[in-house]
Short mmCIF file of N, CA, C and O in Angstrom, two decimals:
data_model
loop_
_atom_site.label_atom_id
_atom_site.label_comp_id
_atom_site.label_asym_id
_atom_site.label_seq_id
_atom_site.Cartn_x
_atom_site.Cartn_y
_atom_site.Cartn_z
N MET A 18 0.82 -1.19 0.00
CA MET A 18 0.00 0.00 0.00
C MET A 18 0.87 1.26 0.00
O MET A 18 0.63 2.17 -0.78
N ILE A 19 1.86 1.30 0.88
CA ILE A 19 2.74 2.47 0.95
C ILE A 19 3.55 2.59 -0.34
O ILE A 19 3.81 3.69 -0.82
N GLN A 20 3.93 1.44 -0.90
CA GLN A 20 4.69 1.47 -2.14
C GLN A 20 3.86 2.09 -3.27
O GLN A 20 4.37 2.86 -4.09
N ASN A 21 2.58 1.74 -3.33
CA ASN A 21 1.71 2.30 -4.36
C ASN A 21 1.57 3.82 -4.19
O ASN A 21 1.54 4.55 -5.19
N LEU A 22 1.46 4.29 -2.97
CA LEU A 22 1.37 5.73 -2.73
C LEU A 22 2.67 6.43 -3.12
O LEU A 22 2.64 7.53 -3.69
N ALA A 23 3.79 5.81 -2.82
CA ALA A 23 5.08 6.40 -3.18
C ALA A 23 5.22 6.49 -4.70
O ALA A 23 5.68 7.50 -5.23
N VAL A 24 4.83 5.45 -5.40
CA VAL A 24 4.91 5.44 -6.86
C VAL A 24 3.97 6.50 -7.44
O VAL A 24 4.33 7.23 -8.36
N ALA A 25 2.77 6.60 -6.89
CA ALA A 25 1.82 7.61 -7.38
C ALA A 25 2.36 9.02 -7.16
O ALA A 25 2.22 9.89 -8.04
N LEU A 26 2.99 9.27 -6.02
CA LEU A 26 3.57 10.57 -5.74
C LEU A 26 4.71 10.89 -6.71
O LEU A 26 4.81 12.00 -7.24
N ILE A 27 5.56 9.91 -6.97
CA ILE A 27 6.68 10.11 -7.89
C ILE A 27 6.18 10.38 -9.30
O ILE A 27 6.68 11.27 -10.00
N VAL A 28 5.17 9.65 -9.73
CA VAL A 28 4.62 9.85 -11.08
C VAL A 28 3.97 11.23 -11.18
O VAL A 28 4.12 11.93 -12.20
N ALA A 29 3.26 11.65 -10.14
CA ALA A 29 2.62 12.97 -10.16
C ALA A 29 3.67 14.08 -10.22
O ALA A 29 3.52 15.05 -10.98
N LEU A 30 4.73 13.96 -9.44
CA LEU A 30 5.79 14.96 -9.49
C LEU A 30 6.51 14.97 -10.83
O LEU A 30 6.87 16.03 -11.34
N ALA A 31 6.71 13.80 -11.43
CA ALA A 31 7.34 13.74 -12.75
C ALA A 31 6.45 14.39 -13.81
O ALA A 31 6.94 15.09 -14.70
N ALA A 32 5.14 14.19 -13.70
CA ALA A 32 4.21 14.82 -14.65
C ALA A 32 4.23 16.34 -14.50
O ALA A 32 4.24 17.08 -15.49
N LEU A 33 4.25 16.83 -13.27
CA LEU A 33 4.33 18.28 -13.04
C LEU A 33 5.63 18.86 -13.57
O LEU A 33 5.65 19.94 -14.15
N HIS A 34 6.71 18.12 -13.40
CA HIS A 34 8.00 18.60 -13.91
C HIS A 34 7.99 18.66 -15.44
O HIS A 34 8.48 19.62 -16.03
N ALA A 35 7.43 17.66 -16.07
CA ALA A 35 7.34 17.66 -17.53
C ALA A 35 6.46 18.81 -18.01
O ALA A 35 6.77 19.48 -19.01
N CYS A 36 5.38 19.06 -17.28
CA CYS A 36 4.51 20.19 -17.65
C CYS A 36 5.24 21.52 -17.50
O CYS A 36 5.05 22.43 -18.31
N SER A 37 6.07 21.64 -16.48
CA SER A 37 6.77 22.90 -16.26
C SER A 37 7.81 23.16 -17.33
O SER A 37 8.23 24.29 -17.54
N ARG A 38 8.25 22.14 -18.03
CA ARG A 38 9.26 22.30 -19.07
C ARG A 38 8.67 22.48 -20.46
O ARG A 38 9.16 23.29 -21.24
N TYR A 39 7.66 21.72 -20.81
CA TYR A 39 7.28 21.58 -22.21
C TYR A 39 5.92 22.17 -22.60
O TYR A 39 5.60 22.19 -23.78
N LEU A 40 5.12 22.62 -21.66
CA LEU A 40 3.83 23.20 -22.02
C LEU A 40 3.98 24.67 -22.41
O LEU A 40 4.91 25.34 -21.97
N PRO A 41 3.07 25.17 -23.22
CA PRO A 41 3.10 26.60 -23.56
C PRO A 41 2.89 27.46 -22.31
O PRO A 41 2.30 27.01 -21.32
N ALA A 42 3.35 28.70 -22.37
CA ALA A 42 3.31 29.59 -21.20
C ALA A 42 1.88 29.82 -20.70
O ALA A 42 1.65 29.86 -19.49
N ALA A 43 0.93 29.96 -21.59
CA ALA A 43 -0.45 30.22 -21.17
C ALA A 43 -0.99 29.03 -20.38
O ALA A 43 -1.70 29.20 -19.39
N TRP A 44 -0.67 27.81 -20.80
CA TRP A 44 -1.12 26.63 -20.08
C TRP A 44 -0.46 26.54 -18.72
O TRP A 44 -1.08 26.17 -17.74
N ARG A 45 0.85 26.87 -18.66
CA ARG A 45 1.56 26.84 -17.38
C ARG A 45 0.97 27.85 -16.40
O ARG A 45 0.81 27.56 -15.21
N GLN A 46 0.61 29.05 -16.89
CA GLN A 46 -0.01 30.04 -16.02
C GLN A 46 -1.34 29.56 -15.48
O GLN A 46 -1.67 29.75 -14.32
N ARG A 47 -2.10 28.90 -16.33
CA ARG A 47 -3.40 28.36 -15.90
C ARG A 47 -3.21 27.26 -14.85
O ARG A 47 -3.97 27.19 -13.88
N ILE A 48 -2.19 26.42 -15.03
CA ILE A 48 -1.92 25.35 -14.06
C ILE A 48 -1.54 25.95 -12.72
O ILE A 48 -2.01 25.49 -11.66
N VAL A 49 -0.71 26.99 -12.72
CA VAL A 49 -0.32 27.64 -11.47
C VAL A 49 -1.55 28.21 -10.79
O VAL A 49 -1.73 28.07 -9.58
N TYR A 50 -2.44 28.83 -11.54
CA TYR A 50 -3.65 29.41 -10.96
C TYR A 50 -4.53 28.32 -10.35
O TYR A 50 -5.05 28.48 -9.25
N VAL A 51 -4.70 27.22 -11.07
CA VAL A 51 -5.57 26.15 -10.58
C VAL A 51 -4.96 25.47 -9.35
O VAL A 51 -5.67 25.17 -8.38
N LEU A 52 -3.66 25.24 -9.35
CA LEU A 52 -3.03 24.55 -8.23
C LEU A 52 -2.99 25.39 -6.96
O LEU A 52 -3.06 24.86 -5.85
N THR A 53 -2.88 26.71 -7.10
CA THR A 53 -2.74 27.54 -5.90
C THR A 53 -4.03 28.20 -5.47
O THR A 53 -4.21 28.46 -4.28
N ARG A 54 -4.90 28.51 -6.39
CA ARG A 54 -6.16 29.18 -6.10
C ARG A 54 -5.95 30.46 -5.27
O ARG A 54 -6.69 30.75 -4.34
N GLY A 55 -4.87 31.21 -5.59
CA GLY A 55 -4.62 32.49 -4.95
C GLY A 55 -3.95 32.42 -3.59
O GLY A 55 -3.94 33.40 -2.86
N ASN A 56 -3.38 31.30 -3.21
CA ASN A 56 -2.71 31.19 -1.91
C ASN A 56 -1.39 31.95 -1.92
O ASN A 56 -0.91 32.41 -2.94
N ALA A 57 -0.77 32.03 -0.77
CA ALA A 57 0.53 32.71 -0.65
C ALA A 57 1.62 31.92 -1.38
O ALA A 57 2.64 32.47 -1.74
N ARG A 58 1.44 30.65 -1.59
CA ARG A 58 2.45 29.82 -2.25
C ARG A 58 2.43 30.00 -3.77
O ARG A 58 3.14 29.31 -4.47
N GLN A 59 1.63 30.90 -4.27
CA GLN A 59 1.54 31.09 -5.72
C GLN A 59 2.87 31.57 -6.29
O GLN A 59 3.24 31.18 -7.40
N SER A 60 3.61 32.37 -5.55
CA SER A 60 4.90 32.85 -6.06
C SER A 60 5.88 31.69 -6.24
O SER A 60 6.64 31.66 -7.20
N PHE A 61 5.86 30.73 -5.31
CA PHE A 61 6.74 29.56 -5.44
C PHE A 61 6.35 28.73 -6.67
O PHE A 61 7.21 28.33 -7.44
N MET A 62 5.06 28.49 -6.85
CA MET A 62 4.62 27.70 -8.00
C MET A 62 4.90 28.43 -9.31
O MET A 62 5.27 27.81 -10.29
N ALA A 63 4.74 29.74 -9.32
CA ALA A 63 5.03 30.51 -10.54
C ALA A 63 6.50 30.42 -10.89
O ALA A 63 6.86 30.32 -12.06
N LYS A 64 7.35 30.43 -9.88
CA LYS A 64 8.78 30.30 -10.13
C LYS A 64 9.11 28.89 -10.63
O LYS A 64 9.92 28.70 -11.53
N TRP A 65 8.46 27.89 -10.06
CA TRP A 65 8.73 26.50 -10.44
C TRP A 65 8.26 26.22 -11.86
O TRP A 65 8.90 25.49 -12.61
N PHE A 66 7.12 26.80 -12.24
CA PHE A 66 6.60 26.60 -13.60
C PHE A 66 7.13 27.64 -14.58
O PHE A 66 6.70 27.71 -15.71
N ARG A 67 8.05 28.49 -14.14
CA ARG A 67 8.69 29.50 -14.97
C ARG A 67 7.67 30.45 -15.62
O ARG A 67 7.71 30.70 -16.82
N THR A 68 6.75 30.96 -14.81
CA THR A 68 5.78 31.92 -15.32
C THR A 68 5.89 33.25 -14.60
O THR A 68 5.05 34.12 -14.78
N GLU A 69 6.95 33.44 -13.81
CA GLU A 69 7.11 34.71 -13.11
C GLU A 69 7.50 35.81 -14.09
O GLU A 69 7.83 35.54 -15.23
N ALA A 70 7.48 37.02 -13.63
CA ALA A 70 7.77 38.18 -14.47
C ALA A 70 9.19 38.09 -15.01
O ALA A 70 10.10 37.58 -14.36
N SER A 71 9.38 38.60 -16.21
CA SER A 71 10.70 38.57 -16.83
C SER A 71 11.11 39.99 -17.20
O SER A 71 10.54 40.95 -16.73
N CYS A 72 12.07 40.13 -18.08
CA CYS A 72 12.59 41.45 -18.44
C CYS A 72 11.52 42.36 -19.02
O CYS A 72 11.61 43.57 -18.90
N GLY A 73 10.52 41.82 -19.66
CA GLY A 73 9.48 42.65 -20.22
C GLY A 73 8.73 43.46 -19.18
O GLY A 73 8.13 44.48 -19.47
N SER A 74 8.78 43.01 -17.94
CA SER A 74 8.09 43.74 -16.87
C SER A 74 9.02 44.70 -16.14
O SER A 74 8.62 45.31 -15.18
N GLY A 75 10.27 44.79 -16.57
CA GLY A 75 11.21 45.72 -15.96
C GLY A 75 11.85 45.21 -14.70
O GLY A 75 12.02 45.94 -13.74
N CYS A 76 12.26 43.96 -14.67
CA CYS A 76 12.74 43.35 -13.43
C CYS A 76 14.19 43.69 -13.10
O CYS A 76 14.60 43.55 -11.97
N GLU A 77 14.99 44.08 -14.04
CA GLU A 77 16.38 44.48 -13.80
C GLU A 77 17.30 43.35 -13.33
O GLU A 77 18.38 43.61 -12.82
N THR A 78 16.92 42.10 -13.44
CA THR A 78 17.79 41.04 -12.95
C THR A 78 18.64 40.41 -14.04
O THR A 78 19.79 40.06 -13.80
N CYS A 79 18.11 40.25 -15.23
CA CYS A 79 18.86 39.53 -16.25
C CYS A 79 19.68 40.46 -17.15
O CYS A 79 20.58 40.01 -17.84
N LYS A 80 19.35 41.72 -17.21
CA LYS A 80 20.04 42.73 -18.02
C LYS A 80 19.98 42.43 -19.52
O LYS A 80 20.74 42.98 -20.29
N ALA A 81 19.10 41.55 -19.95
CA ALA A 81 19.00 41.21 -21.37
C ALA A 81 18.33 42.34 -22.16
O ALA A 81 18.61 42.52 -23.34
N CYS A 82 17.47 43.09 -21.52
CA CYS A 82 16.77 44.15 -22.23
C CYS A 82 17.44 45.51 -22.03
O CYS A 82 16.92 46.53 -22.47
N ALA A 83 18.59 45.54 -21.40
CA ALA A 83 19.30 46.80 -21.17
C ALA A 83 19.95 47.27 -22.46
O ALA A 83 20.21 46.51 -23.39
N GLU A 84 20.24 48.56 -22.51
CA GLU A 84 20.91 49.13 -23.68
C GLU A 84 22.33 48.56 -23.78
O GLU A 84 23.02 48.44 -22.77
N PRO A 85 22.78 48.20 -24.97
CA PRO A 85 24.14 47.68 -25.10
C PRO A 85 25.16 48.79 -24.82
O PRO A 85 24.95 49.95 -25.15
N ALA A 86 26.23 48.41 -24.19
CA ALA A 86 27.28 49.37 -23.85
C ALA A 86 28.01 49.80 -25.11
O ALA A 86 28.21 49.02 -26.04
N ALA A 87 28.40 51.05 -25.14
CA ALA A 87 29.14 51.55 -26.29
C ALA A 87 30.53 50.93 -26.32
O ALA A 87 31.18 50.80 -25.29
N PRO A 88 30.98 50.47 -27.48
CA PRO A 88 32.30 49.85 -27.54
C PRO A 88 33.39 50.88 -27.25
O PRO A 88 33.33 52.02 -27.67
N THR A 89 34.37 50.44 -26.48
CA THR A 89 35.47 51.36 -26.13
C THR A 89 36.70 50.99 -26.93
O THR A 89 37.21 50.44 -26.84
N GLY A 90 37.26 51.39 -27.77
CA GLY A 90 38.49 50.96 -28.44
C GLY A 90 38.32 49.65 -29.19
O GLY A 90 38.68 48.59 -28.69
N GLN A 91 37.81 49.69 -30.36
CA GLN A 91 37.58 48.47 -31.13
C GLN A 91 38.89 47.99 -31.75
O GLN A 91 39.71 48.78 -32.19
N ARG A 92 39.05 46.70 -31.77
CA ARG A 92 40.18 46.09 -32.46
C ARG A 92 39.71 45.62 -33.82
O ARG A 92 38.65 45.04 -33.95
N VAL A 93 40.51 45.88 -34.81
CA VAL A 93 40.18 45.47 -36.17
C VAL A 93 41.06 44.30 -36.54
O VAL A 93 42.28 44.36 -36.42
N ILE A 94 40.43 43.23 -36.99
CA ILE A 94 41.18 42.05 -37.43
C ILE A 94 41.17 42.06 -38.95
O ILE A 94 40.11 42.03 -39.57
N LYS A 95 42.35 42.11 -39.54
CA LYS A 95 42.47 42.12 -40.98
C LYS A 95 42.80 40.73 -41.46
O LYS A 95 43.67 40.08 -40.94
N ILE A 96 42.07 40.32 -42.49
CA ILE A 96 42.31 38.99 -43.07
C ILE A 96 42.91 39.21 -44.46
O ILE A 96 42.34 39.90 -45.29
N HIS A 97 44.10 38.64 -44.68
CA HIS A 97 44.79 38.77 -45.96
C HIS A 97 44.70 37.45 -46.69
O HIS A 97 44.88 36.37 -46.11
N THR A 98 44.44 37.51 -47.96
CA THR A 98 44.41 36.30 -48.77
C THR A 98 45.81 35.98 -49.23
O THR A 98 46.64 36.87 -49.48
N ARG A 99 46.11 34.71 -49.38
CA ARG A 99 47.42 34.29 -49.85
C ARG A 99 47.50 34.46 -51.36
O ARG A 99 46.54 34.22 -52.09
N LYS A 100 48.67 34.84 -51.82
CA LYS A 100 48.86 35.01 -53.27
C LYS A 100 49.72 33.94 -53.83
O LYS A 100 50.50 33.33 -53.27
#
């Protein structure tokens, strides 16, 4: 009996992990909403399902949407063909 419960728990966790990786973002957001129903743990589930805010919301953590830095002293590599 305990073995069956352990296997069921492992299978359920594996299914949730697969969903967090391969489902479209809209489906993952819906799953987070259904699983938490507005509880305080929603932030943890959103992070686990990768539906938390990203650079588009102005988070300043990844710096991917920041302005590129101006190049300071460029090096030029010249390629010469053999004659």
